[in-house]
Coordinates of C-alpha atoms and ligand atoms in Angstrom, one line a residue:
M9 CA 228.4 -82.6 -146.2
A10 CA 227.2 -85.9 -145.0
H11 CA 224.0 -86.2 -142.9
P12 CA 224.8 -86.7 -139.2
S13 CA 224.3 -90.3 -138.5
P14 CA 221.8 -91.1 -135.7
A15 CA 224.3 -93.5 -134.3
V16 CA 226.6 -90.6 -133.2
L17 CA 225.6 -87.5 -131.5
D18 CA 227.8 -84.7 -130.4
A19 CA 225.9 -83.3 -127.4
T20 CA 228.5 -80.6 -126.7
K21 CA 228.2 -79.3 -130.3
L22 CA 224.4 -79.3 -129.9
F23 CA 224.7 -77.2 -126.8
D24 CA 227.3 -74.8 -128.3
N25 CA 225.1 -74.3 -131.4
A26 CA 222.1 -73.6 -129.2
L27 CA 223.9 -70.8 -127.3
T28 CA 225.3 -69.3 -130.6
S29 CA 221.8 -69.3 -132.1
I30 CA 220.3 -67.6 -129.1
R31 CA 223.0 -64.9 -129.0
L32 CA 222.7 -64.2 -132.7
G33 CA 218.9 -64.1 -132.3
I34 CA 219.2 -61.4 -129.5
E35 CA 221.7 -59.4 -131.6
D36 CA 219.3 -59.5 -134.5
F37 CA 216.5 -58.6 -132.2
E38 CA 218.3 -55.5 -130.9
L39 CA 219.0 -54.3 -134.5
S40 CA 215.4 -54.9 -135.5
Q41 CA 214.1 -52.7 -132.7
K42 CA 216.4 -49.7 -133.4
V43 CA 215.5 -47.1 -136.0
R44 CA 217.5 -46.9 -139.2
E45 CA 219.1 -43.6 -138.2
N46 CA 220.8 -45.4 -135.3
G47 CA 222.1 -48.3 -137.4
G48 CA 219.0 -50.3 -136.9
D49 CA 217.4 -52.7 -139.4
P50 CA 213.7 -53.8 -139.1
A51 CA 214.3 -56.6 -141.6
R52 CA 216.4 -58.3 -138.9
A53 CA 213.2 -59.3 -137.1
L54 CA 212.9 -62.4 -139.3
S55 CA 216.4 -63.7 -138.5
A56 CA 215.9 -62.8 -134.9
V57 CA 212.8 -65.0 -134.6
R58 CA 214.4 -67.7 -136.8
N59 CA 217.6 -67.8 -134.7
L60 CA 215.8 -67.7 -131.3
F61 CA 213.4 -70.5 -132.4
A62 CA 216.3 -72.6 -133.6
G63 CA 218.4 -72.0 -130.5
V64 CA 215.6 -72.9 -128.1
L65 CA 214.9 -76.1 -130.0
L66 CA 218.6 -77.1 -130.0
L67 CA 218.6 -76.5 -126.2
F68 CA 215.6 -78.8 -125.9
K69 CA 217.3 -81.4 -128.0
F70 CA 220.5 -81.1 -125.9
K71 CA 218.4 -81.8 -122.8
L72 CA 216.8 -84.9 -124.4
A73 CA 220.2 -86.1 -125.4
T74 CA 221.3 -85.9 -121.7
C75 CA 218.3 -88.1 -120.6
A76 CA 220.2 -91.2 -121.7
T77 CA 223.8 -92.1 -120.7
D78 CA 224.3 -94.4 -123.6
P79 CA 225.3 -92.3 -126.7
A80 CA 223.3 -94.5 -129.1
A81 CA 220.2 -94.2 -127.0
A82 CA 220.8 -90.5 -126.6
A83 CA 220.9 -90.1 -130.4
Q84 CA 217.6 -92.1 -130.8
L85 CA 215.9 -89.6 -128.5
V86 CA 216.9 -86.7 -130.8
F87 CA 216.4 -88.2 -134.3
M88 CA 213.0 -89.0 -136.0
P89 CA 212.0 -92.6 -135.2
P90 CA 211.0 -95.0 -138.0
E91 CA 207.3 -95.3 -138.7
I92 CA 205.5 -98.1 -137.0
L93 CA 203.5 -100.1 -139.6
P94 CA 201.2 -103.1 -139.4
R95 CA 202.1 -106.5 -140.8
G96 CA 200.0 -109.7 -141.0
D97 CA 201.4 -112.6 -139.1
G98 CA 199.9 -115.1 -141.6
V99 CA 197.4 -116.6 -139.2
G100 CA 195.0 -113.6 -139.0
G101 CA 196.9 -111.6 -136.4
V102 CA 198.5 -108.2 -136.9
I103 CA 201.9 -107.2 -135.6
W104 CA 203.2 -103.6 -135.5
L105 CA 206.8 -103.2 -136.5
P106 CA 209.1 -100.2 -137.1
A107 CA 209.8 -99.8 -140.8
G108 CA 213.4 -99.0 -141.5
K109 CA 215.9 -97.2 -139.3
F110 CA 216.0 -93.9 -137.5
K111 CA 215.9 -91.1 -139.9
P112 CA 218.7 -88.6 -140.6
T113 CA 216.5 -85.7 -139.5
T114 CA 216.2 -84.5 -136.0
I115 CA 212.8 -84.4 -134.3
D116 CA 210.3 -81.6 -134.8
V117 CA 208.5 -79.4 -132.2
A118 CA 205.6 -81.8 -131.8
T119 CA 207.9 -84.7 -131.3
I120 CA 210.0 -82.8 -128.8
E121 CA 206.9 -82.0 -126.8
K122 CA 205.9 -85.8 -126.7
R123 CA 209.4 -86.7 -125.6
F124 CA 209.4 -84.1 -122.9
K125 CA 206.1 -85.4 -121.6
A126 CA 207.6 -88.9 -121.5
F127 CA 210.5 -87.6 -119.4
A128 CA 208.3 -85.3 -117.3
I129 CA 210.1 -82.2 -118.5
E130 CA 207.8 -79.2 -118.2
V131 CA 207.9 -76.3 -120.7
D132 CA 205.3 -73.5 -121.5
W133 CA 204.5 -74.9 -124.9
G134 CA 202.0 -72.1 -125.6
V135 CA 204.9 -69.6 -125.8
I136 CA 207.0 -72.0 -128.0
R137 CA 204.1 -72.5 -130.4
K138 CA 203.5 -68.8 -130.6
L139 CA 207.1 -68.2 -131.5
Q140 CA 206.8 -70.9 -134.2
A141 CA 203.7 -69.3 -135.6
C142 CA 205.4 -65.9 -135.6
R143 CA 208.3 -67.4 -137.5
N144 CA 206.0 -68.9 -140.1
D145 CA 204.0 -65.6 -140.4
L146 CA 207.2 -63.6 -140.8
E147 CA 208.2 -65.6 -143.8
H148 CA 205.2 -64.1 -145.6
L149 CA 204.8 -60.7 -144.1
H150 CA 206.8 -57.5 -144.1
P151 CA 208.8 -57.5 -140.9
A152 CA 207.6 -54.0 -140.0
N153 CA 204.0 -55.3 -139.6
T154 CA 205.1 -57.6 -136.9
L155 CA 208.0 -55.8 -135.1
G156 CA 205.8 -55.2 -132.0
E157 CA 204.7 -58.8 -132.0
V158 CA 208.3 -60.0 -132.2
A159 CA 209.2 -57.7 -129.3
D160 CA 206.3 -59.3 -127.3
F161 CA 207.6 -62.8 -128.0
V162 CA 211.2 -62.0 -126.9
S163 CA 209.8 -60.8 -123.6
E164 CA 207.5 -63.9 -123.2
L165 CA 210.4 -66.2 -124.2
F166 CA 212.5 -64.8 -121.4
P167 CA 210.9 -66.5 -118.4
V168 CA 210.6 -69.8 -120.4
L169 CA 214.3 -69.8 -121.2
R170 CA 215.2 -68.7 -117.7
D171 CA 213.2 -71.5 -116.0
F172 CA 214.4 -74.1 -118.5
V173 CA 218.1 -73.3 -118.1
Q174 CA 217.9 -73.1 -114.3
T175 CA 215.6 -76.1 -113.6
Q176 CA 216.3 -78.5 -116.4
L177 CA 220.0 -77.8 -117.1
Q178 CA 220.8 -76.5 -113.6
L179 CA 222.9 -73.7 -115.1
S180 CA 222.9 -69.9 -114.8
P181 CA 221.4 -68.2 -117.9
A182 CA 223.4 -65.0 -117.1
L183 CA 226.7 -67.0 -117.1
L184 CA 225.8 -68.9 -120.2
L185 CA 224.5 -66.1 -122.4
G186 CA 226.3 -63.1 -121.0
E187 CA 225.4 -59.8 -122.8
A188 CA 222.5 -61.4 -124.7
W189 CA 221.0 -62.4 -121.4
E190 CA 221.4 -58.9 -119.9
S191 CA 219.7 -57.5 -123.0
M192 CA 216.8 -59.9 -122.9
L193 CA 216.3 -59.3 -119.2
N194 CA 216.3 -55.5 -119.7
H195 CA 213.8 -55.9 -122.6
H196 CA 211.6 -58.2 -120.5
R197 CA 211.5 -55.6 -117.6
F198 CA 210.8 -52.8 -120.1
V199 CA 207.8 -54.6 -121.6
E200 CA 206.5 -55.6 -118.1
S201 CA 206.5 -52.0 -116.9
M202 CA 204.8 -50.8 -120.2
A203 CA 202.2 -53.6 -119.8
E204 CA 201.6 -52.4 -116.3
Q205 CA 201.2 -48.9 -117.5
C206 CA 198.6 -50.1 -120.0
R207 CA 196.7 -52.1 -117.3
V208 CA 196.6 -49.1 -115.0
G209 CA 195.3 -46.8 -117.8
W210 CA 192.6 -49.1 -119.0
A211 CA 191.3 -49.7 -115.4
Q212 CA 190.1 -46.1 -115.4
S213 CA 188.8 -46.0 -119.0
G214 CA 185.4 -47.6 -118.6
V215 CA 186.0 -50.8 -120.5
P216 CA 182.9 -53.0 -120.5
E217 CA 183.5 -55.8 -117.9
R218 CA 183.1 -58.7 -120.3
M219 CA 185.3 -57.1 -122.9
Q220 CA 188.3 -57.1 -120.5
A221 CA 189.4 -60.5 -121.7
W222 CA 189.3 -59.3 -125.4
L223 CA 191.2 -56.1 -124.4
E224 CA 194.0 -58.3 -123.3
E225 CA 194.0 -60.0 -126.7
S226 CA 194.0 -56.6 -128.5
C227 CA 197.1 -55.6 -130.4
C228 CA 198.3 -52.6 -132.4
E229 CA 196.9 -52.6 -136.0
E230 CA 200.2 -51.3 -137.3
C231 CA 202.9 -53.4 -135.6
G232 CA 201.1 -56.2 -133.7
S233 CA 202.3 -55.2 -130.3
T234 CA 199.9 -55.9 -127.3
L235 CA 201.4 -52.8 -125.6
V236 CA 198.4 -50.6 -126.3
A237 CA 197.5 -47.9 -123.8
P238 CA 194.5 -45.6 -123.6
H239 CA 195.3 -42.5 -125.7
P240 CA 196.2 -39.5 -123.4
D241 CA 193.8 -37.3 -125.5
S242 CA 190.8 -39.7 -124.9
L243 CA 191.7 -39.7 -121.2
K244 CA 191.9 -36.0 -121.0
A245 CA 188.6 -35.6 -122.8
G246 CA 187.1 -37.7 -120.1
L247 CA 185.8 -40.4 -122.6
Q248 CA 184.7 -43.8 -121.5
V249 CA 185.2 -46.9 -123.8
E250 CA 181.8 -48.2 -123.1
N251 CA 179.9 -45.0 -124.0
D252 CA 182.3 -43.4 -126.5
T253 CA 182.8 -46.5 -128.7
E254 CA 183.6 -44.5 -131.8
D255 CA 185.9 -41.9 -130.3
F256 CA 188.0 -43.7 -127.6
E257 CA 191.5 -44.3 -129.0
Y258 CA 194.5 -46.3 -128.1
L259 CA 198.2 -45.4 -128.3
C260 CA 200.6 -48.1 -129.2
L261 CA 203.6 -47.8 -126.8
A262 CA 205.8 -49.8 -129.3
C263 CA 205.3 -47.8 -132.5
S264 CA 203.1 -44.7 -131.5
H265 CA 200.3 -45.7 -133.8
S266 CA 196.8 -44.7 -132.6
G267 CA 193.3 -45.9 -133.5
Q268 CA 189.9 -46.9 -132.3
I269 CA 190.2 -49.4 -129.3
A270 CA 186.7 -50.7 -129.7
E271 CA 187.5 -52.0 -133.2
R272 CA 190.6 -53.8 -131.9
M273 CA 188.7 -55.5 -129.0
L274 CA 185.8 -56.5 -131.4
E275 CA 188.3 -58.0 -133.8
A276 CA 189.9 -60.0 -131.0
L277 CA 186.4 -61.2 -130.1
S278 CA 185.5 -62.1 -133.6
D279 CA 188.9 -63.8 -134.3
A280 CA 188.2 -66.1 -131.3
H281 CA 184.7 -66.9 -132.7
F282 CA 185.7 -67.9 -136.2
Y283 CA 182.7 -68.7 -138.3
D284 CA 182.4 -70.7 -141.5
P285 CA 179.0 -70.1 -143.1
S286 CA 179.3 -73.3 -145.1
D287 CA 179.3 -75.6 -142.0
G288 CA 175.6 -75.0 -141.5
E289 CA 175.8 -73.8 -137.9
D290 CA 174.3 -70.5 -136.7
P291 CA 176.9 -67.7 -136.4
P292 CA 178.4 -67.5 -132.9
L293 CA 178.4 -63.7 -133.0
E294 CA 175.5 -61.3 -133.8
E295 CA 174.8 -57.7 -133.7
C296 CA 173.2 -56.9 -130.3
D297 CA 169.6 -55.7 -130.4
V298 CA 170.2 -53.4 -127.4
C299 CA 173.5 -51.7 -128.1
G300 CA 173.9 -52.4 -131.8
I301 CA 177.4 -53.7 -131.4
S302 CA 178.6 -57.0 -132.9
A303 CA 179.3 -58.5 -129.5
Y304 CA 176.3 -60.7 -128.9
L305 CA 177.4 -64.3 -128.3
T306 CA 174.7 -66.7 -129.3
H307 CA 176.1 -69.7 -127.3
D308 CA 175.5 -68.0 -124.0
Q309 CA 172.8 -65.6 -125.3
S310 CA 174.4 -62.5 -123.9
C311 CA 176.2 -59.4 -125.2
Q312 CA 179.8 -59.0 -124.3
W313 CA 179.6 -55.3 -124.7
C314 CA 176.5 -54.1 -122.8
G315 CA 175.6 -57.3 -120.9
A316 CA 172.2 -57.6 -122.5
E317 CA 170.4 -61.0 -122.0
L318 CA 167.2 -62.5 -123.3
T319 CA 163.8 -61.7 -121.7
Y320 CA 162.5 -65.0 -123.0
S321 CA 165.1 -67.7 -123.1
Q322 CA 162.9 -70.7 -124.0
C323 CA 159.6 -71.5 -125.7
V324 CA 156.9 -71.9 -123.0
I325 CA 155.3 -74.8 -125.0
C326 CA 158.2 -76.9 -126.3
Y327 CA 161.1 -75.5 -124.2
E328 CA 163.2 -74.9 -127.3
G329 CA 166.0 -72.4 -126.7
L330 CA 165.2 -68.9 -128.1
G331 CA 167.4 -66.3 -129.6
Q332 CA 167.3 -62.5 -130.2
D333 CA 165.0 -62.9 -133.3
D334 CA 162.4 -64.8 -131.2
Q335 CA 161.9 -62.1 -128.6
R336 CA 159.1 -60.4 -130.5
N337 CA 157.1 -63.6 -130.2
R338 CA 157.0 -63.1 -126.4
G339 CA 158.1 -66.5 -125.2
L340 CA 157.2 -68.7 -128.2
C341 CA 159.5 -70.3 -130.7
S342 CA 158.8 -69.4 -134.3
Y343 CA 156.8 -72.7 -134.9
H344 CA 154.5 -72.1 -131.9
A345 CA 154.2 -68.4 -132.7
N346 CA 152.9 -69.4 -136.2
L347 CA 150.4 -71.9 -134.7
A348 CA 149.2 -69.2 -132.3
A349 CA 148.8 -66.7 -135.1
K350 CA 146.5 -69.1 -137.0
D351 CA 144.1 -69.6 -134.1
Ligands
LIG430 ZN1 202.3 -50.5 -132.8
LIG431 ZN1 174.8 -55.1 -126.4
LIG432 ZN1 157.9 -74.0 -129.2

């Protein structure tokens, strides 16, 4: 099959293919979420994400193609532009010229984002990039490990797709996508109500205040879903996350797996503070001297778990900032503490 020439662009075909991909993606998604006994197939999670991602990108390209009335100009918006390279003008100046013609490949996510900015078309790129990352991860992981994560994305994608179809294309998503839309809507509502159930549960579970943000980032160890609720047994026993760090468990509402919630929150905290020892910096996270939990952030010198802060925050002589290790020197940095010891 010949490559599509950038000179011609069948916008209608782009649009039809987008809808087909999204419909197939939702069908795959439904099958991936069902158990095998009911004809389900978890392995479909990969094609669900692939199809949804492809469908959304095609829809975006269709929108770009409609930004120009001239078909050749429309094609140029959708295909990869030639590289711009410098060339000497022979008298010491430099001119920048496109090298070659438009490429036979259509634009990638990053380029679509730039084009959209140029045309003031707004999209929640955070969700799209997460979907892209999920697709890339799925290529390497067993789908079962990310089934919950995929379910989260389909729910998050729903408002993005709804707003885009309504505002940018001025069409009705329900009419366009029919049953697939109905299914996506139901799934979105289901996830929202589960998420609300989790929020209500955690609100009465004694989660340390500064850990709230990390709780929201916490996901099931088994399936990757963020729909983790306090375990009914932990609630019944009257446990509090803050005090019963070892014992308080979560229950995943997507796959019924349970485990220690503290560990999940601390993993989210440490993921957000990635540390490479070879870059010579101090680690951003330390074990807290007060509560013993690895939740002490060195950049703001406070513990995310127990709220502990420094008694002495700077050296009384040179004003150097102090850390947990310097506290035994009662307000002196290690250099001035050494000098004082020699006197
Ligand atoms: Zn799970
Ligand atoms: Zn602490
Ligand atoms: Zn000092």
